[in-house]
Coordinates of C-alpha atoms in Angstrom, one line a residue:
M845 CA 18.1 -83.0 -24.5
G846 CA 17.9 -80.5 -21.6
T847 CA 14.9 -78.2 -20.9
L848 CA 15.2 -74.6 -22.0
T849 CA 14.0 -71.8 -19.6
Y850 CA 13.0 -68.4 -20.9
T851 CA 13.5 -65.4 -18.6
Q852 CA 13.1 -62.5 -21.1
Q853 CA 9.4 -61.9 -20.3
P854 CA 9.7 -61.4 -16.5
N855 CA 12.8 -59.1 -17.0
R856 CA 10.8 -57.0 -19.6
A857 CA 7.9 -56.6 -17.2
R858 CA 10.2 -55.5 -14.4
D859 CA 11.8 -52.9 -16.7
I860 CA 8.4 -51.5 -17.7
L861 CA 7.4 -51.3 -14.0
R862 CA 10.5 -49.4 -13.1
A863 CA 10.0 -47.0 -16.0
L864 CA 6.4 -46.3 -14.8
M865 CA 7.5 -45.8 -11.3
A866 CA 10.2 -43.3 -12.4
L867 CA 7.6 -41.4 -14.6
L868 CA 5.2 -41.3 -11.6
V869 CA 7.9 -39.9 -9.3
G870 CA 8.8 -37.3 -11.9
C871 CA 5.2 -36.1 -12.2
V872 CA 4.9 -35.8 -8.5
L873 CA 8.0 -33.7 -8.3
V874 CA 7.0 -31.4 -11.2
F875 CA 3.4 -30.9 -9.8
G876 CA 4.8 -30.3 -6.3
T877 CA 7.3 -27.7 -7.6
A878 CA 4.6 -25.9 -9.6
T879 CA 2.2 -25.8 -6.6
A880 CA 4.9 -24.4 -4.4
A881 CA 5.8 -21.8 -6.9
H882 CA 2.2 -20.8 -7.3
A883 CA 1.8 -20.5 -3.5
A884 CA 5.0 -18.4 -3.3
D885 CA 3.4 -15.8 -5.6
K886 CA 0.7 -15.2 -3.1
V887 CA 1.1 -12.7 -0.2
K888 CA -0.9 -12.5 3.0
M889 CA -2.9 -9.3 3.1
P890 CA -2.1 -7.2 6.2
K891 CA -4.6 -5.1 8.1
V892 CA -4.3 -1.4 7.2
V893 CA -7.7 -0.1 8.3
G894 CA -7.3 2.6 10.9
T895 CA -3.8 3.6 9.7
S896 CA -2.7 6.7 7.8
A897 CA -3.2 6.5 4.0
D898 CA 0.5 7.2 3.3
D899 CA 1.6 4.5 5.7
A900 CA -0.9 2.0 4.3
R901 CA 0.3 2.8 0.7
D902 CA 4.0 2.3 1.6
K903 CA 3.2 -1.0 3.4
L904 CA 1.2 -2.5 0.6
E905 CA 3.5 -1.3 -2.2
N906 CA 6.5 -2.8 -0.4
L907 CA 4.6 -6.2 -0.5
G908 CA 4.2 -5.9 -4.3
F909 CA 0.6 -4.6 -4.5
K910 CA -0.8 -1.7 -6.5
V911 CA -2.7 0.8 -4.4
K912 CA -5.7 3.0 -5.3
L913 CA -7.1 5.6 -2.8
K914 CA -10.8 6.4 -2.9
A915 CA -12.1 9.4 -0.8
K916 CA -15.3 8.9 1.0
P917 CA -17.3 11.1 1.0
K918 CA -16.3 12.2 -2.5
A919 CA -16.9 15.8 -1.6
D920 CA -13.8 15.7 0.7
G921 CA -11.5 14.6 -2.2
P922 CA -9.3 14.4 -4.1
V923 CA -6.6 13.0 -1.9
F924 CA -3.5 15.2 -2.0
L925 CA -1.6 15.1 1.3
E926 CA -2.1 11.4 2.2
S927 CA -1.0 11.9 5.7
N928 CA -4.2 13.8 6.3
W929 CA -6.3 10.8 5.5
K930 CA -7.1 7.6 7.3
V931 CA -8.0 4.2 5.9
S932 CA -11.6 3.2 6.7
K933 CA -12.0 0.1 4.4
Q934 CA -9.8 -2.1 2.3
S935 CA -11.0 -4.1 -0.8
V936 CA -9.3 -7.3 0.3
K937 CA -9.8 -8.5 3.9
A938 CA -6.8 -8.9 6.2
G939 CA -5.3 -12.4 6.3
K940 CA -6.4 -13.4 2.8
K941 CA -3.7 -14.8 0.5
V942 CA -3.6 -12.5 -2.6
K943 CA -1.5 -12.8 -5.7
E944 CA 1.4 -10.3 -5.9
G945 CA 0.7 -7.3 -8.1
K946 CA -3.0 -7.2 -7.5
K947 CA -4.6 -3.7 -7.2
I948 CA -5.9 -2.9 -3.7
T949 CA -8.5 -0.2 -3.3
L950 CA -8.4 1.7 0.0
T951 CA -11.4 3.8 1.0
V952 CA -10.1 6.8 3.0
K953 CA -11.6 9.6 5.0
K954 CA -10.1 12.9 6.0
K955 CA -8.7 13.1 9.5
K956 CA -10.4 15.6 11.8
A957 CA -8.6 18.9 11.9
A958 CA -7.1 19.7 15.2
T959 CA -9.1 22.2 17.2
T960 CA -7.6 25.5 18.1
S961 CA -8.1 27.6 21.2
P962 CA -10.8 30.2 20.8
A963 CA -9.5 33.8 20.4
A964 CA -11.6 34.8 23.5
T965 CA -9.2 32.8 25.8
A966 CA -6.1 34.4 24.3
S967 CA -3.8 36.3 26.6
P968 CA -4.0 40.0 26.2
T969 CA -1.0 41.6 24.4
A970 CA 0.2 45.2 24.1
D971 CA -0.3 45.1 20.3
P972 CA -3.4 43.1 19.2
A973 CA -1.7 42.4 15.9
V974 CA 1.4 40.8 17.5
T975 CA 1.6 37.7 19.7
T976 CA 3.3 37.7 23.1
A977 CA 6.4 36.2 21.4
G978 CA 6.6 38.9 18.8
L979 CA 4.9 37.3 15.7
D980 CA 2.6 39.2 13.4
S981 CA 0.1 38.0 10.7
A982 CA 2.4 38.7 7.7
H983 CA 5.3 36.6 9.0
A984 CA 2.9 33.8 10.1
L985 CA 1.4 33.6 6.6
T986 CA 4.8 33.7 5.0
A987 CA 6.0 30.8 7.2
C988 CA 2.9 28.8 6.3
D989 CA 3.4 29.4 2.6
R990 CA 7.0 28.2 2.8
Y991 CA 5.9 25.2 4.8
G992 CA 3.3 24.4 2.1
E993 CA 6.1 24.4 -0.5
Q994 CA 8.0 21.8 1.5
Q995 CA 4.9 19.6 1.9
F996 CA 3.9 19.7 -1.8
P997 CA 7.1 19.6 -3.8
Y998 CA 5.2 18.8 -7.0
G999 CA 3.3 22.1 -6.9
W1000 CA 2.1 24.6 -4.3
K1001 CA 0.5 28.1 -4.6
G1002 CA -0.6 29.6 -1.3
H1003 CA -2.9 32.6 -1.8
V1004 CA -1.6 34.4 1.3
F1005 CA -2.5 37.9 0.1
L1006 CA -5.8 37.9 -1.7
G1007 CA -7.0 34.5 -0.5
V1008 CA -6.7 34.9 3.3
L1009 CA -9.9 33.6 5.0
A1010 CA -8.9 34.0 8.6
S1011 CA -6.0 35.5 10.6
E1012 CA -6.3 35.3 14.5
N1013 CA -3.8 36.3 17.1
Q1014 CA -4.3 33.7 19.8
G1015 CA -1.9 34.9 22.4
D1016 CA 1.4 33.1 22.0
H1017 CA 0.6 31.9 18.4
Y1018 CA -1.2 32.8 15.2
F1019 CA -3.9 30.8 13.5
V1020 CA -4.4 31.5 9.7
K1021 CA -6.6 30.1 7.0
F1022 CA -6.1 30.8 3.3
E1023 CA -6.9 29.4 -0.1
A1024 CA -4.3 27.3 -1.9
D1025 CA -3.7 25.3 -5.1
V1026 CA -1.8 22.0 -4.8
T1027 CA -0.4 19.5 -7.2
N1028 CA 0.3 15.8 -6.4
A1029 CA 2.8 13.3 -7.8
Y1030 CA 0.4 12.5 -10.7
D1031 CA 0.4 16.1 -11.9
A1032 CA -3.2 16.6 -10.7
T1033 CA -4.0 20.1 -9.4
A1034 CA -6.9 21.2 -7.2
S1035 CA -7.9 24.1 -5.2
G1036 CA -8.3 23.7 -1.4
T1037 CA -8.1 25.5 1.9
A1038 CA -5.0 25.5 4.2
E1039 CA -5.2 25.9 8.0
C1040 CA -2.0 26.7 9.7
T1041 CA -0.8 27.5 13.3
V1042 CA 2.4 29.3 13.9
S1043 CA 4.3 30.0 17.1
G1044 CA 7.7 31.8 17.7
S1045 CA 8.6 35.3 16.6
N1046 CA 9.0 37.2 13.3
D1047 CA 12.7 36.3 13.3
A1048 CA 12.1 32.6 14.0
P1049 CA 8.5 31.5 13.2
V1050 CA 7.6 27.8 13.8
V1051 CA 4.7 26.0 12.1
T1052 CA 3.1 23.7 14.7
E1053 CA 0.0 22.6 12.8
F1054 CA -0.7 22.4 9.1
N1055 CA -3.7 20.9 7.3
V1056 CA -5.0 21.2 3.7
Y1057 CA -8.4 20.0 2.6

């Protein structure tokens, strides 16, 4: 009689080894895909310190972040016209990887108001109430009031009659200061002070500077 040779056991071991290898490769692929997806959800935080608050908000929201503005000192707040504020601190440092959708708090401070020429240096005019270009206080205040309506489309009330704090003819332009009520996009209303510089004439006044605080 001949000798019988059994090959079932080696074949079975080889099949088990192949199955284990396939399982291991599958786990590696799944883990790698999950890790890559998790990394893709994170965004590198840009530096926004030193930029205007409105530019900083647009930049961060375009990256998928939620933005909160915090005025410092608080006495200068609330923040209405964001272009008048500058970012002094950000809650997440620039360069750090952050998950998309995270709320970022920006500490902002009010920009310094532009200085105006003192009235003493103004050029003399024939009529002290009218500039050399032919602009009087009433038309300057009206121009500023209309400009405020454009800057605050959610709500603006300029007190250009009973709330005027200053009105100065400075030669070729008028500087006026008056009380105002403004409303932002979140339907929050607050009282503030508007400073406005107007050049041009009564027929064509031009607002050259405008600040609300």
